[in-house]
Amino acid sequence: MLLAIDTATRLASLALYDGGGLIAEQSWRSRNNHSSETMPAIAEMLERQHKAPEALTGVAVAQGPGSFTGLRIGMSIAKGLCLGLGIPLVAIPTLDVMAYAAGDPG
């Protein structure tokens, strides 16, 4: 199961993907509180899906451009999870995420 983290902007987003499709997603307007909101949101999302962190097989994180602090927080969370769980980490350019969401499969 893949966890996606995007804290590049004030609109923070998380998603869980299990290979068969999207199983959970959450976005919220953060008022520069990424550090206190993101990890509890991940824990809550996993709990709602009755999954333990050990069920994760990889993490994707938005790499920017974006807010330096927001990016630092998202990347730190992603790296900590990956190091702790021994799973791969991939960074995706924020502009690629935005283009895909707008319908450009580029």
mmCIF file of C-alpha atoms in Angstrom:
data_model
loop_
_atom_site.group_PDB
_atom_site.id
_atom_site.type_symbol
_atom_site.label_atom_id
_atom_site.label_comp_id
_atom_site.label_asym_id
_atom_site.label_seq_id
_atom_site.Cartn_x
_atom_site.Cartn_y
_atom_site.Cartn_z
ATOM 1 C CA MET A 1 0.000 0.000 0.000
ATOM 2 C CA LEU A 2 1.363 3.393 -1.053
ATOM 3 C CA LEU A 3 1.032 6.533 1.065
ATOM 4 C CA ALA A 4 1.158 9.841 -0.818
ATOM 5 C CA ILE A 5 2.002 13.061 1.053
ATOM 6 C CA ASP A 6 1.713 16.596 -0.327
ATOM 7 C CA THR A 7 2.560 19.476 2.000
ATOM 8 C CA ALA A 8 4.036 21.743 -0.681
ATOM 9 C CA THR A 9 1.268 24.324 -0.360
ATOM 10 C CA ARG A 10 -1.333 25.387 2.186
ATOM 11 C CA LEU A 11 -3.636 22.738 0.725
ATOM 12 C CA ALA A 12 -2.185 19.632 2.336
ATOM 13 C CA SER A 13 -3.175 16.223 0.968
ATOM 14 C CA LEU A 14 -2.756 12.564 1.804
ATOM 15 C CA ALA A 15 -3.807 9.443 -0.083
ATOM 16 C CA LEU A 16 -3.603 5.675 0.268
ATOM 17 C CA TYR A 17 -3.398 3.451 -2.801
ATOM 18 C CA ASP A 18 -3.426 -0.335 -2.602
ATOM 19 C CA GLY A 19 -2.608 -1.379 -6.170
ATOM 20 C CA GLY A 20 -6.264 -1.854 -6.989
ATOM 21 C CA GLY A 21 -7.084 1.808 -6.634
ATOM 22 C CA LEU A 22 -7.413 4.724 -4.295
ATOM 23 C CA ILE A 23 -8.706 3.594 -0.910
ATOM 24 C CA ALA A 24 -8.561 6.837 1.077
ATOM 25 C CA GLU A 25 -7.744 10.482 0.541
ATOM 26 C CA GLN A 26 -7.872 13.641 2.589
ATOM 27 C CA SER A 27 -7.113 17.273 1.823
ATOM 28 C CA TRP A 28 -7.341 20.244 4.134
ATOM 29 C CA ARG A 29 -6.375 23.878 4.175
ATOM 30 C CA SER A 30 -3.443 24.140 6.552
ATOM 31 C CA ARG A 31 -2.653 27.497 8.071
ATOM 32 C CA ASN A 32 1.077 26.727 8.166
ATOM 33 C CA ASN A 33 0.491 23.965 10.708
ATOM 34 C CA HIS A 34 1.782 21.093 8.593
ATOM 35 C CA SER A 35 4.079 19.973 11.414
ATOM 36 C CA SER A 36 1.250 19.420 13.885
ATOM 37 C CA GLU A 37 -1.432 18.238 11.439
ATOM 38 C CA THR A 38 0.168 15.828 8.975
ATOM 39 C CA MET A 39 1.311 12.912 11.130
ATOM 40 C CA PRO A 40 -1.963 12.749 13.144
ATOM 41 C CA ALA A 41 -3.860 12.839 9.823
ATOM 42 C CA ILE A 42 -1.785 9.909 8.522
ATOM 43 C CA ALA A 43 -2.406 7.926 11.697
ATOM 44 C CA GLU A 44 -6.140 8.640 11.517
ATOM 45 C CA MET A 45 -6.327 7.680 7.840
ATOM 46 C CA LEU A 46 -4.576 4.366 8.476
ATOM 47 C CA GLU A 47 -6.799 3.690 11.495
ATOM 48 C CA ARG A 48 -9.984 4.362 9.476
ATOM 49 C CA GLN A 49 -8.796 1.766 6.968
ATOM 50 C CA HIS A 50 -7.910 -0.692 9.766
ATOM 51 C CA LYS A 51 -4.293 -0.707 8.621
ATOM 52 C CA ALA A 52 -1.083 -0.544 10.623
ATOM 53 C CA PRO A 53 1.857 1.544 9.391
ATOM 54 C CA GLU A 54 3.603 -1.761 8.641
ATOM 55 C CA ALA A 55 1.052 -2.306 5.829
ATOM 56 C CA LEU A 56 2.747 0.484 3.861
ATOM 57 C CA THR A 57 5.019 -0.704 1.053
ATOM 58 C CA GLY A 58 6.164 2.736 -0.104
ATOM 59 C CA VAL A 59 5.735 6.478 0.297
ATOM 60 C CA ALA A 60 5.483 9.174 -2.387
ATOM 61 C CA VAL A 61 6.052 12.805 -1.423
ATOM 62 C CA ALA A 62 5.651 16.078 -3.310
ATOM 63 C CA GLN A 63 9.141 17.549 -3.840
ATOM 64 C CA GLY A 64 8.209 21.082 -4.868
ATOM 65 C CA PRO A 65 8.260 23.779 -5.897
ATOM 66 C CA GLY A 66 6.373 24.980 -2.878
ATOM 67 C CA SER A 67 6.734 26.343 0.599
ATOM 68 C CA PHE A 68 10.178 25.492 1.945
ATOM 69 C CA THR A 69 8.821 24.727 5.408
ATOM 70 C CA GLY A 70 5.899 22.702 4.067
ATOM 71 C CA LEU A 71 8.202 20.677 1.818
ATOM 72 C CA ARG A 72 10.684 20.113 4.633
ATOM 73 C CA ILE A 73 7.933 18.787 6.899
ATOM 74 C CA GLY A 74 6.419 16.462 4.280
ATOM 75 C CA MET A 75 9.809 15.116 3.260
ATOM 76 C CA SER A 76 10.892 14.619 6.877
ATOM 77 C CA ILE A 77 7.741 12.655 7.667
ATOM 78 C CA ALA A 78 8.113 10.579 4.497
ATOM 79 C CA LYS A 79 11.790 9.868 5.111
ATOM 80 C CA GLY A 80 11.182 8.961 8.758
ATOM 81 C CA LEU A 81 8.411 6.526 7.831
ATOM 82 C CA CYS A 82 10.510 4.946 5.102
ATOM 83 C CA LEU A 83 13.618 4.586 7.253
ATOM 84 C CA GLY A 84 11.605 3.215 10.167
ATOM 85 C CA LEU A 85 9.634 0.749 8.060
ATOM 86 C CA GLY A 86 12.396 -0.125 5.582
ATOM 87 C CA ILE A 87 10.292 0.825 2.558
ATOM 88 C CA PRO A 88 11.086 2.860 -0.586
ATOM 89 C CA LEU A 89 10.545 6.598 -0.953
ATOM 90 C CA VAL A 90 9.894 8.436 -4.203
ATOM 91 C CA ALA A 91 9.709 12.217 -4.653
ATOM 92 C CA ILE A 92 7.353 13.600 -7.301
ATOM 93 C CA PRO A 93 7.599 17.172 -8.659
ATOM 94 C CA THR A 94 4.609 19.228 -7.498
ATOM 95 C CA LEU A 95 4.089 20.578 -11.023
ATOM 96 C CA ASP A 96 3.732 17.010 -12.351
ATOM 97 C CA VAL A 97 1.052 16.318 -9.737
ATOM 98 C CA MET A 98 -0.810 19.508 -10.694
ATOM 99 C CA ALA A 99 -0.597 18.740 -14.429
ATOM 100 C CA TYR A 100 -1.905 15.217 -13.900
ATOM 101 C CA ALA A 101 -4.789 16.496 -11.769
ATOM 102 C CA ALA A 102 -5.660 18.975 -14.546
ATOM 103 C CA GLY A 103 -5.908 16.132 -17.044
ATOM 104 C CA ASP A 104 -2.487 16.252 -18.707
ATOM 105 C CA PRO A 105 -1.108 12.672 -18.398
ATOM 106 C CA GLY A 106 2.283 14.047 -19.598
#
